[in-house]
Amino acid sequence: MSTPGQDFYDAVVIGGGPAGLTAAMYLARARYRTLVVEKDDFGGQITITDEVVNYPGVPTTDGHALASAMRRQAQDFGAELRTADVTGIDVLDDGVKLVHTTRGDVRAFAVVLAMGAAPRRVGFAGEREYMGRGVATCATCDGEFFAGRDVLVVGGGFAAAEESVFLTRYARKVTVLVREDDFTCDAQVADRAKRDPKVDVLYHTELEGVEAGERGLVEATLRDAHTGERRRWQPQDDGTFGVFVFAGYVPQTSIVDGFVRLDDDGYVICDPTTLETSVPGVYAAGDLRAKDLRQVVTATADGAIAAVHAEQYAADISRRTGVVPERPSVSVYERREREERAKTPPETTVAPVSSDADDTPAPQVGSFFDDDVRTQLAMVFARMEKPVTLQLQLDNTPLSVELRAFVDELVRLGGGKLAMMADRVERVDEHGRGVFNASLPLPFAAPVVSLLVRNDAGDLVPTGIAFHGVPGGHEFNSFVLALYNAAGPGQPLPDDERARIEAIHEPVDVMLFVSLTCTMCPETVRAAQRIASLNPNVRAEAYDIAHYPELRERYGVMSVPCIVVTRGGARRTDFGRKGVAQMLDLIEHV
């Protein structure tokens, strides 16, 4: 049997949500070389769920924690993870699948489709126009922007019932618009919303349109689904309000439209037993396939089923072709198992091991990073071509203390690839907070960490990349990638995108307003800062909007990510997830 190149896998899993990560976990544990390709943040829609209480064996958790655990499990079993867009799939003569991605083509015996689904638009007047300016689809990301205001929730399913209760943490009053005569979800979930004193439910009611004033949405038109009667709706204080749309999802199957069989709604049709699609060796798992119930538990079940049959298919085609991918020999999971067995003498009970006999470093008190994260950081730092200096500008607030501690620990783990320099801002208010001018294109809001590198002459020069606040939560990954991109070689880019970046010949300032709980923000931050790392004319600075109310007020930020681009005296504001190509479109059309 022959061993193919590094771009050959037993299975490629497209999508890094619960279904995809479970499939990868099963495949990798069975010693099949497995690649998971995800275009955004790993974890999928579950990462924006505030509370998960119906996942077996886990009494209660939040979606981000559950998704992070799944990701670690898949990696520990040996799965490889890659951030990229999949642009298409072809079947070669020998049955091998050729998967086209924005980071190069890869080959595999089997493919598992697990791209999930995205929030569905309702179609009311103003929905698209005011998206990010009063209309939102993520309660976890955007709920805080409507503190003390009234909000409308559109939908009658699980998400609408659950998220309406979550929004009561911020909103003064939540009004749920249910088109049917009752909620369509489990009665216990619906009852929580019905019983909540801050939630009103209007049945057989549709949102027909919204109107806005200078400060935000001020009026809605509601329609009775039975009689067709229309009426005006305004918040109790005649102020502004928000609209959260939870009206189901649209399957993300555009890349396989015409490749595998889809139903009339765009969901993948597959064998109910094996989950194989109309194309042999291609399987579907999770929310993108046609089925009755879409929950985390059904997604993970799909992932396991698809993986088992993908294993069998990969083994068969490997025997037939004589091709054997270079499979992982030892996984992190197996190494930990051996280490644990080595610590325990045979035929004895397990007793606590003293620190003298244990090679595992003692956990650091107040550490920002666990062992898994430190291992991943070491891999990133080892690949950096040159050192990066982290320049801190601090005020006298606890947030500055936290940022200093965060960077201190990061530098200690940097293996010589990171250095730090810190200064105090000159002007602070009576609370010790740094004073800044919110009207500037990139206001100097402390605390801030900026990335500097040395040029060919050995001088420290700014990269144009900075983060205001502490880059934790979802922004931690984007910050680490900023270090890697600043130091080089950086994340690969298609030649056409590099050419567009090099063609920017005048100064461009990109302000990125983010929330650490937002799953859409990191991709947008990464895109802008990748451009800045390659072109000194571009500065891209991210602001944790929770700490800078002046900026939120000035730009009317009601949704994140919010992008403000200033170029040649002109300014443009946009919202939502952006990749590099979309960010370049925004810059080029200011």
Coordinates of C-alpha atoms in Angstrom, one line a residue:
M1 CA 0.0 0.0 0.0
S2 CA 1.2 3.5 -0.7
T3 CA 1.2 6.6 1.6
P4 CA -0.2 9.8 0.0
G5 CA 0.9 13.3 0.7
Q6 CA 0.1 15.6 3.6
D7 CA -3.1 16.9 1.9
F8 CA -4.8 13.4 2.0
Y9 CA -7.2 12.4 4.8
D10 CA -9.4 9.5 5.6
A11 CA -12.2 12.0 6.2
V12 CA -12.8 15.7 5.9
V13 CA -15.6 17.1 8.2
I14 CA -17.0 20.4 6.9
G15 CA -18.3 22.4 9.8
G16 CA -17.1 22.7 13.4
G17 CA -20.3 22.7 15.4
P18 CA -21.5 19.9 17.7
A19 CA -22.2 17.5 14.8
G20 CA -18.9 18.1 13.1
L21 CA -16.8 17.9 16.2
T22 CA -18.5 14.7 17.3
A23 CA -17.9 13.1 13.9
A24 CA -14.3 14.2 14.2
M25 CA -14.0 12.8 17.7
Y26 CA -15.2 9.4 16.6
L27 CA -13.1 9.3 13.4
A28 CA -9.9 10.4 15.1
R29 CA -10.4 8.1 18.1
A30 CA -10.6 5.2 15.6
R31 CA -7.2 6.3 14.2
Y32 CA -8.4 7.8 11.0
R33 CA -6.7 10.9 9.8
T34 CA -9.4 13.6 10.1
L35 CA -9.6 17.2 9.2
V36 CA -12.3 19.6 10.4
V37 CA -12.8 22.7 8.2
E38 CA -14.7 25.6 9.8
K39 CA -15.2 29.0 8.2
D40 CA -15.9 30.9 11.5
D41 CA -15.5 30.0 15.2
F42 CA -15.6 26.3 16.1
G43 CA -18.7 25.5 18.1
G44 CA -21.5 26.6 15.8
Q45 CA -24.8 28.1 16.9
I46 CA -24.6 26.5 20.3
T47 CA -21.9 29.0 21.3
I48 CA -24.5 31.8 21.4
T49 CA -26.8 29.9 23.7
D50 CA -26.6 31.3 27.3
E51 CA -27.8 28.2 29.1
V52 CA -27.9 24.5 28.1
V53 CA -29.9 22.3 30.5
N54 CA -31.1 19.4 28.4
Y55 CA -27.8 17.8 27.3
P56 CA -27.6 14.3 28.9
G57 CA -25.2 14.0 31.7
V58 CA -24.6 17.8 32.0
P59 CA -27.1 19.3 34.4
T60 CA -26.4 22.9 33.3
T61 CA -23.7 24.7 31.3
D62 CA -23.4 27.4 28.7
G63 CA -23.1 26.8 25.0
H64 CA -19.6 28.2 24.7
A65 CA -18.2 25.9 27.5
L66 CA -19.9 22.8 25.9
A67 CA -18.6 23.6 22.5
S68 CA -15.0 24.2 23.9
A69 CA -15.1 20.9 25.6
M70 CA -16.2 19.2 22.3
R71 CA -13.4 20.9 20.5
R72 CA -10.7 19.8 23.0
Q73 CA -12.0 16.2 22.9
A74 CA -11.7 16.1 19.1
Q75 CA -8.2 17.5 19.1
D76 CA -7.1 15.3 22.0
F77 CA -8.1 12.2 19.9
G78 CA -6.0 13.5 17.0
A79 CA -8.4 15.5 14.8
E80 CA -6.8 18.4 12.9
L81 CA -8.7 21.7 12.8
R82 CA -8.4 24.3 10.1
T83 CA -10.2 27.7 9.6
A84 CA -11.1 28.2 6.0
D85 CA -14.1 28.5 3.6
V86 CA -15.0 25.4 1.6
T87 CA -15.9 26.4 -1.9
G88 CA -16.8 23.1 -3.5
I89 CA -16.4 19.3 -3.6
D90 CA -15.5 17.1 -6.6
V91 CA -15.5 13.3 -6.8
L92 CA -12.4 11.9 -8.6
D93 CA -12.3 8.8 -10.8
D94 CA -11.3 6.5 -7.9
G95 CA -14.0 7.7 -5.6
V96 CA -11.7 10.0 -3.7
K97 CA -13.3 13.4 -2.8
L98 CA -11.4 16.6 -3.7
V99 CA -12.5 19.4 -1.2
H100 CA -11.7 22.9 -2.4
T101 CA -11.0 25.4 0.4
T102 CA -9.6 29.0 0.5
R103 CA -6.5 27.5 2.1
G104 CA -5.9 25.0 -0.6
D105 CA -7.4 21.7 -1.8
V106 CA -7.4 18.5 0.3
R107 CA -8.3 15.0 -0.7
A108 CA -10.2 12.4 1.4
F109 CA -12.0 9.1 1.1
A110 CA -15.1 10.3 2.9
V111 CA -16.7 13.7 3.6
V112 CA -19.1 14.6 6.5
L113 CA -21.3 17.6 5.8
A114 CA -22.0 19.5 9.1
M115 CA -22.3 23.1 8.1
G116 CA -25.4 23.7 10.2
A117 CA -28.0 26.4 9.6
A118 CA -28.1 30.2 10.0
P119 CA -30.8 32.4 11.4
R120 CA -33.8 32.9 9.0
R121 CA -35.0 36.4 8.1
V122 CA -38.7 37.1 8.5
G123 CA -39.0 39.7 5.8
F124 CA -40.7 42.6 7.7
A125 CA -40.1 46.1 6.4
G126 CA -36.9 47.5 7.8
E127 CA -35.4 44.1 8.8
R128 CA -32.5 44.3 6.5
E129 CA -32.1 48.1 6.7
Y130 CA -31.9 48.2 10.5
M131 CA -30.0 45.0 11.1
G132 CA -27.4 46.0 13.6
R133 CA -29.2 49.2 14.3
G134 CA -32.0 47.9 16.4
V135 CA -32.7 44.6 14.8
A136 CA -30.7 41.6 16.0
T137 CA -30.5 37.8 16.0
C138 CA -28.3 37.0 18.9
A139 CA -29.5 37.7 22.5
T140 CA -26.2 36.8 24.0
C141 CA -24.2 39.1 21.8
D142 CA -26.6 42.1 21.7
G143 CA -28.9 41.9 24.7
E144 CA -26.9 44.3 26.8
F145 CA -27.4 47.1 24.2
F146 CA -31.1 47.2 25.1
A147 CA -30.7 47.5 28.9
G148 CA -33.7 49.3 30.3
R149 CA -35.6 49.3 27.0
D150 CA -38.5 47.4 25.6
V151 CA -37.8 44.7 23.0
L152 CA -39.9 42.6 20.6
V153 CA -39.1 39.0 20.0
V154 CA -40.3 37.5 16.8
G155 CA -40.9 33.7 16.8
G156 CA -42.7 30.9 18.5
G157 CA -40.2 28.1 18.7
F158 CA -37.5 27.0 21.2
A159 CA -35.2 29.9 20.5
A160 CA -37.9 32.5 20.9
A161 CA -39.1 31.1 24.2
E162 CA -35.7 30.6 25.7
E163 CA -34.1 33.8 24.5
S164 CA -37.1 36.0 25.5
V165 CA -36.5 34.9 29.1
F166 CA -32.7 35.6 28.8
L167 CA -33.5 39.1 27.5
T168 CA -35.3 40.0 30.7
R169 CA -31.9 40.3 32.3
Y170 CA -31.5 43.5 30.3
A171 CA -34.8 44.7 28.9
R172 CA -37.5 46.5 30.8
K173 CA -40.2 44.5 29.0
V174 CA -40.1 41.7 26.4
T175 CA -43.0 41.2 24.1
V176 CA -43.1 38.0 22.1
L177 CA -44.9 37.9 18.8
V178 CA -46.1 34.4 18.0
R179 CA -47.7 33.9 14.6
E180 CA -49.5 30.8 15.6
D181 CA -52.1 30.4 18.4
D182 CA -49.4 29.0 20.8
F183 CA -45.7 28.3 21.0
T184 CA -44.6 25.4 18.8
C185 CA -41.9 24.2 21.2
D186 CA -41.9 21.9 24.2
A187 CA -44.5 23.1 26.7
Q188 CA -42.0 23.3 29.6
V189 CA -39.8 25.6 27.7
A190 CA -42.8 27.8 26.6
D191 CA -44.1 27.9 30.2
R192 CA -41.0 29.7 31.4
A193 CA -41.7 32.5 29.0
K194 CA -45.4 32.5 29.8
R195 CA -44.9 32.7 33.5
D196 CA -42.2 35.4 33.5
P197 CA -43.6 38.7 34.7
K198 CA -41.4 40.7 32.3
V199 CA -42.6 38.8 29.3
D200 CA -45.8 39.4 27.4
V201 CA -46.9 37.1 24.6
L202 CA -49.1 38.2 21.7
Y203 CA -50.5 35.2 19.8
H204 CA -51.5 35.1 16.1
T205 CA -49.5 38.3 15.7
E206 CA -46.9 39.2 13.0
L207 CA -44.4 42.0 12.7
E208 CA -45.1 43.8 9.5
G209 CA -42.5 46.6 9.8
V210 CA -40.5 49.0 11.9
E211 CA -39.7 52.7 11.7
A212 CA -36.7 54.5 13.1
G213 CA -35.9 57.9 14.4
E214 CA -32.6 59.6 15.1
R215 CA -31.7 57.4 18.1
G216 CA -33.1 54.0 16.9
L217 CA -36.3 52.1 16.3
V218 CA -39.4 54.1 17.5
E219 CA -42.5 52.3 16.1
A220 CA -43.6 48.9 14.9
T221 CA -46.6 47.8 12.8
L222 CA -48.2 44.6 14.1
R223 CA -50.7 42.5 12.1
D224 CA -53.3 40.0 13.4
A225 CA -52.7 36.8 11.5
H226 CA -56.4 35.9 11.8
T227 CA -58.2 39.1 10.9
G228 CA -55.5 41.0 9.0
E229 CA -56.1 44.0 11.3
R230 CA -53.0 46.3 11.7
R231 CA -52.1 48.4 14.7
R232 CA -49.2 50.6 15.8
W233 CA -47.0 49.5 18.7
Q234 CA -44.6 51.7 20.6
P235 CA -42.6 51.1 23.8
Q236 CA -44.1 52.2 27.1
D237 CA -41.9 55.2 27.5
D238 CA -42.2 56.3 23.8
G239 CA -38.4 55.8 23.5
T240 CA -36.5 53.4 21.3
F241 CA -36.7 49.6 21.3
G242 CA -35.1 46.5 19.9
V243 CA -36.3 43.6 17.8
F244 CA -34.8 40.1 18.1
V245 CA -35.7 37.7 15.4
F246 CA -35.8 33.9 16.3
A247 CA -37.7 32.5 13.4
G248 CA -35.9 29.3 12.7
Y249 CA -32.9 28.7 10.5
V250 CA -31.8 28.3 6.9
P251 CA -29.6 25.3 6.1
Q252 CA -26.1 26.3 5.0
T253 CA -26.0 24.0 2.0
S254 CA -25.2 26.4 -0.9
I255 CA -21.8 24.8 -1.5
V256 CA -23.4 21.4 -2.1
D257 CA -26.5 22.6 -4.0
G258 CA -26.3 20.4 -7.2
F259 CA -23.8 18.1 -5.7
V260 CA -26.0 16.2 -3.3
R261 CA -29.8 15.9 -3.2
L262 CA -31.6 18.6 -1.3
D263 CA -35.3 18.9 -0.4
D264 CA -37.4 21.9 -1.4
D265 CA -36.2 23.9 1.7
G266 CA -32.5 23.3 1.0
Y267 CA -32.0 20.6 3.6
V268 CA -29.8 17.6 2.7
I269 CA -31.7 14.3 2.1
C270 CA -29.8 11.3 3.3
D271 CA -30.3 7.6 4.3
P272 CA -32.0 7.6 7.7
T273 CA -29.8 4.7 8.9
T274 CA -26.4 5.6 7.6
L275 CA -26.8 9.3 7.0
E276 CA -25.2 8.8 3.6
T277 CA -26.3 11.4 1.0
S278 CA -27.0 10.8 -2.7
V279 CA -23.2 10.8 -3.3
P280 CA -21.5 7.6 -2.0
G281 CA -19.0 8.4 0.8
V282 CA -20.5 11.8 1.6
Y283 CA -22.6 11.9 4.8
A284 CA -24.7 14.6 6.5
A285 CA -25.0 15.4 10.2
G286 CA -26.7 18.0 12.3
D287 CA -29.1 20.9 11.5
L288 CA -28.5 20.9 7.7
R289 CA -30.1 17.5 7.1
A290 CA -33.9 17.0 6.7
K291 CA -35.2 15.8 10.1
D292 CA -37.8 16.5 12.7
L293 CA -35.8 17.7 15.7
R294 CA -32.8 20.0 15.7
Q295 CA -31.1 20.1 19.1
V296 CA -27.5 19.7 20.3
V297 CA -28.2 16.1 21.4
T298 CA -29.5 15.2 17.9
A299 CA -26.6 16.9 16.2
T300 CA -24.1 14.9 18.3
A301 CA -26.0 11.7 17.6
D302 CA -25.9 12.5 13.9
G303 CA -22.1 13.1 14.1
A304 CA -21.5 9.8 15.7
I305 CA -23.6 7.8 13.2
A306 CA -22.1 9.6 10.2
A307 CA -18.6 9.0 11.5
V308 CA -19.1 5.3 12.0
H309 CA -20.3 4.8 8.4
A310 CA -17.6 7.1 7.1
E311 CA -15.0 5.0 8.9
Q312 CA -16.3 1.9 7.1
Y313 CA -16.4 3.6 3.7
A314 CA -12.8 5.0 4.2
A315 CA -11.5 1.5 5.2
D316 CA -13.1 -0.1 2.1
I317 CA -11.8 2.4 -0.4
S318 CA -8.4 2.4 1.3
R319 CA -8.2 -1.4 0.8
R320 CA -9.4 -1.1 -2.8
T321 CA -7.0 1.6 -3.8
G322 CA -4.1 0.6 -1.7
V323 CA -3.8 4.2 -0.4
V324 CA -3.3 4.7 3.3
P325 CA -3.3 8.3 4.7
E326 CA -0.6 9.1 7.3
R327 CA -2.7 8.4 10.4
P328 CA -2.0 9.8 13.9
S329 CA 0.1 7.3 15.9
V330 CA -0.3 8.7 19.4
S331 CA -3.0 11.1 20.5
V332 CA -3.0 13.5 23.5
Y333 CA -5.8 11.3 25.0
E334 CA -3.6 8.1 24.8
R335 CA -0.6 9.9 26.2
R336 CA -2.6 11.1 29.2
E337 CA -3.9 7.5 29.7
R338 CA -0.4 6.1 29.7
E339 CA 0.8 8.8 32.1
E340 CA -2.0 8.1 34.5
R341 CA -1.3 4.4 34.3
A342 CA 2.4 5.0 35.0
K343 CA 1.6 7.0 38.1
T344 CA -0.5 4.1 39.6
P345 CA 1.3 0.9 40.7
P346 CA -0.4 -2.2 39.6
E347 CA -3.0 -3.9 41.8
T348 CA -3.2 -0.9 44.2
T349 CA -5.7 1.8 44.8
V350 CA -5.1 5.2 43.5
A351 CA -3.7 7.5 46.2
P352 CA -2.9 11.2 45.9
V353 CA 0.5 11.9 44.3
S354 CA 2.9 14.3 46.0
S355 CA 4.2 17.2 44.1
D356 CA 7.7 15.8 44.3
A357 CA 6.7 12.7 42.4
D358 CA 4.5 14.5 39.8
D359 CA 6.1 16.0 36.7
T360 CA 2.9 18.0 36.0
P361 CA 3.4 21.7 36.7
A362 CA 1.3 22.9 39.6
P363 CA -1.6 25.0 38.4
Q364 CA -0.9 28.7 38.6
V365 CA -3.0 30.7 40.9
G366 CA -5.1 33.2 39.0
S367 CA -3.8 31.8 35.7
F368 CA -5.5 33.0 32.5
F369 CA -4.6 29.8 30.6
D370 CA -5.1 26.1 31.3
D371 CA -2.7 23.4 30.2
D372 CA -4.4 22.8 26.9
V373 CA -4.3 26.5 26.0
R374 CA -0.6 26.7 27.0
T375 CA 0.2 23.8 24.8
Q376 CA -1.6 25.4 21.8
L377 CA 0.2 28.7 22.5
A378 CA 3.6 27.0 22.5
M379 CA 2.8 25.7 19.0
V380 CA 1.9 29.2 17.8
F381 CA 4.9 30.9 19.4
A382 CA 7.3 28.3 17.9
R383 CA 6.1 29.1 14.4
M384 CA 6.5 32.9 14.8
E385 CA 9.3 34.2 12.6
K386 CA 10.2 37.3 14.7
P387 CA 9.4 38.6 18.2
V388 CA 6.5 40.9 18.9
T389 CA 6.5 43.6 21.6
L390 CA 3.3 44.2 23.4
Q391 CA 3.0 47.9 24.3
L392 CA 0.6 48.7 27.2
Q393 CA -1.0 52.0 27.9
L394 CA -2.7 51.7 31.3
D395 CA -4.9 53.9 33.5
N396 CA -5.7 53.4 37.2
T397 CA -8.7 51.0 36.8
P398 CA -9.0 47.3 37.7
L399 CA -9.3 46.6 34.0
S400 CA -5.7 47.9 33.5
V401 CA -4.6 45.6 36.3
E402 CA -6.3 42.7 34.6
L403 CA -4.7 43.5 31.2
R404 CA -1.2 43.8 32.8
A405 CA -1.6 40.4 34.4
F406 CA -2.9 38.9 31.2
V407 CA 0.0 40.2 29.2
D408 CA 2.6 39.3 31.9
E409 CA 1.5 35.7 31.8
L410 CA 1.4 35.6 28.0
V411 CA 5.0 37.0 27.8
R412 CA 6.2 34.3 30.3
L413 CA 4.7 31.6 28.0
G414 CA 6.2 33.3 24.9
G415 CA 9.5 31.4 24.9
G416 CA 11.3 34.6 24.0
K417 CA 9.0 35.5 21.2
L418 CA 7.1 38.2 23.2
A419 CA 8.3 41.2 25.1
M420 CA 6.3 43.9 27.0
M421 CA 6.6 47.6 27.7
A422 CA 4.1 49.5 29.8
D423 CA 3.3 53.2 30.3
R424 CA 0.7 55.1 32.2
V425 CA -1.7 57.5 30.4
E426 CA -1.2 61.2 31.3
R427 CA -4.8 62.1 32.0
V428 CA -7.3 60.2 34.2
D429 CA -10.7 61.2 35.6
E430 CA -11.7 61.1 39.3
H431 CA -12.3 57.4 39.0
G432 CA -8.8 56.7 37.7
R433 CA -10.1 56.1 34.2
G434 CA -8.1 57.4 31.2
V435 CA -9.6 60.4 29.5
F436 CA -9.9 60.1 25.7
N437 CA -11.5 61.9 22.8
A438 CA -14.4 59.7 21.4
S439 CA -14.6 61.8 18.2
L440 CA -11.3 60.7 16.9
P441 CA -11.1 57.9 14.2
L442 CA -9.2 55.6 16.5
P443 CA -9.6 57.1 20.0
F444 CA -6.8 56.4 22.5
A445 CA -9.0 54.6 25.1
A446 CA -7.0 52.9 27.9
P447 CA -6.3 50.3 28.7
V448 CA -4.9 49.2 25.4
V449 CA -2.3 46.7 24.1
S450 CA -0.7 47.5 20.8
L451 CA 1.5 45.2 18.7
L452 CA 5.0 46.3 17.7
V453 CA 7.7 44.6 15.6
R454 CA 11.2 45.5 14.6
N455 CA 11.9 46.6 11.0
D456 CA 15.0 45.9 9.0
A457 CA 16.9 48.7 10.7
G458 CA 16.1 47.2 14.1
D459 CA 13.6 49.9 15.2
L460 CA 10.4 49.1 16.9
V461 CA 7.5 50.1 14.7
P462 CA 3.7 49.7 15.2
T463 CA 1.8 47.1 13.2
G464 CA -1.5 49.1 13.3
I465 CA -3.0 46.3 15.5
A466 CA -4.4 47.0 18.9
F467 CA -7.0 45.8 21.4
H468 CA -8.7 48.2 23.9
G469 CA -9.7 46.2 27.0
V470 CA -8.6 42.6 27.8
P471 CA -8.7 40.3 24.8
G472 CA -10.4 37.3 26.5
G473 CA -13.5 35.3 25.8
H474 CA -14.0 34.8 22.1
E475 CA -11.5 37.5 21.3
F476 CA -8.6 35.5 22.7
N477 CA -8.2 33.4 19.6
S478 CA -8.3 36.5 17.3
F479 CA -5.6 38.2 19.5
V480 CA -3.3 35.1 19.3
L481 CA -3.7 35.1 15.5
A482 CA -2.9 38.8 15.5
L483 CA 0.4 38.0 17.2
Y484 CA 1.1 35.2 14.6
N485 CA 0.1 37.5 11.7
A486 CA 2.2 40.4 13.0
A487 CA 5.3 38.1 13.5
G488 CA 4.9 36.2 10.3
P489 CA 4.5 34.0 8.4
G490 CA 0.8 34.7 9.2
Q491 CA -2.3 33.0 7.9
P492 CA -2.3 32.2 4.2
L493 CA -4.3 34.3 1.8
P494 CA -5.3 33.9 -1.8
D495 CA -3.2 35.9 -4.2
D496 CA -6.1 38.1 -5.3
E497 CA -6.7 39.2 -1.7
R498 CA -3.0 39.9 -1.1
A499 CA -3.0 42.0 -4.3
R500 CA -6.1 44.0 -3.1
I501 CA -4.4 44.6 0.3
E502 CA -1.2 45.8 -1.4
A503 CA -3.3 48.2 -3.5
I504 CA -4.3 50.3 -0.5
H505 CA -2.1 53.4 -0.8
E506 CA -3.8 55.9 1.5
P507 CA -4.4 55.8 5.3
V508 CA -7.3 53.7 6.5
D509 CA -8.5 53.5 10.1
V510 CA -10.8 50.6 11.1
M511 CA -12.5 50.7 14.5
L512 CA -14.0 47.4 15.5
F513 CA -16.5 47.4 18.4
V514 CA -16.9 44.0 19.9
S515 CA -18.2 42.0 22.8
L516 CA -16.3 39.2 24.4
T517 CA -19.4 37.0 24.2
C518 CA -20.0 37.6 20.5
T519 CA -19.2 34.6 18.3
M520 CA -19.3 36.7 15.1
C521 CA -16.8 39.3 16.2
P522 CA -13.5 37.3 16.1
E523 CA -13.7 36.6 12.4
T524 CA -14.3 40.3 11.7
V525 CA -11.4 41.3 14.0
R526 CA -9.1 38.7 12.4
A527 CA -10.0 39.9 8.9
A528 CA -9.3 43.6 9.6
Q529 CA -6.1 42.9 11.5
R530 CA -4.8 40.5 8.9
I531 CA -5.1 43.4 6.4
A532 CA -3.3 45.7 8.8
S533 CA -0.5 43.2 9.3
L534 CA 0.3 43.3 5.6
N535 CA -0.2 47.0 4.8
P536 CA 1.2 49.8 7.0
N537 CA -1.4 52.2 5.6
V538 CA -4.1 50.3 7.5
R539 CA -4.7 50.5 11.3
A540 CA -7.2 48.1 12.8
E541 CA -8.1 48.5 16.5
A542 CA -10.7 46.5 18.4
Y543 CA -12.6 47.9 21.4
D544 CA -14.5 45.9 24.0
I545 CA -17.6 48.1 23.8
A546 CA -18.7 47.1 27.3
H547 CA -16.0 49.4 28.8
Y548 CA -16.4 52.4 26.6
P549 CA -19.9 53.8 26.8
E550 CA -18.8 57.1 25.1
L551 CA -18.1 55.1 21.9
R552 CA -21.3 53.2 22.1
E553 CA -23.3 56.4 22.5
R554 CA -21.4 58.3 19.8
Y555 CA -21.8 55.6 17.2
G556 CA -25.2 54.3 18.3
V557 CA -23.9 50.8 18.7
M558 CA -26.8 48.3 19.2
S559 CA -25.1 45.3 17.7
V560 CA -21.7 43.7 17.4
P561 CA -19.5 43.5 15.5
C562 CA -19.8 47.1 14.5
I563 CA -17.2 48.3 12.0
V564 CA -16.3 52.0 11.5
V565 CA -14.0 52.6 8.5
T566 CA -12.4 56.1 8.0
R567 CA -10.6 56.8 4.7
G568 CA -9.7 60.0 3.1
G569 CA -12.0 62.0 5.3
A570 CA -15.0 59.8 4.6
R571 CA -16.5 57.4 7.1
R572 CA -18.7 54.3 6.7
T573 CA -20.3 52.2 9.4
D574 CA -21.3 48.5 8.9
F575 CA -22.3 45.6 11.0
G576 CA -21.9 41.8 11.1
R577 CA -19.4 39.1 10.4
K578 CA -16.8 39.9 7.7
G579 CA -14.0 37.9 6.1
V580 CA -11.0 39.4 4.5
A581 CA -12.7 39.8 1.1
Q582 CA -15.7 41.4 2.6
M583 CA -13.6 43.7 4.7
L584 CA -11.7 44.8 1.6
D585 CA -15.0 45.5 -0.1
L586 CA -16.0 47.7 2.8
I587 CA -12.6 49.6 2.8
E588 CA -12.6 50.0 -1.0
H589 CA -16.1 51.5 -1.0
V590 CA -15.8 54.1 1.7

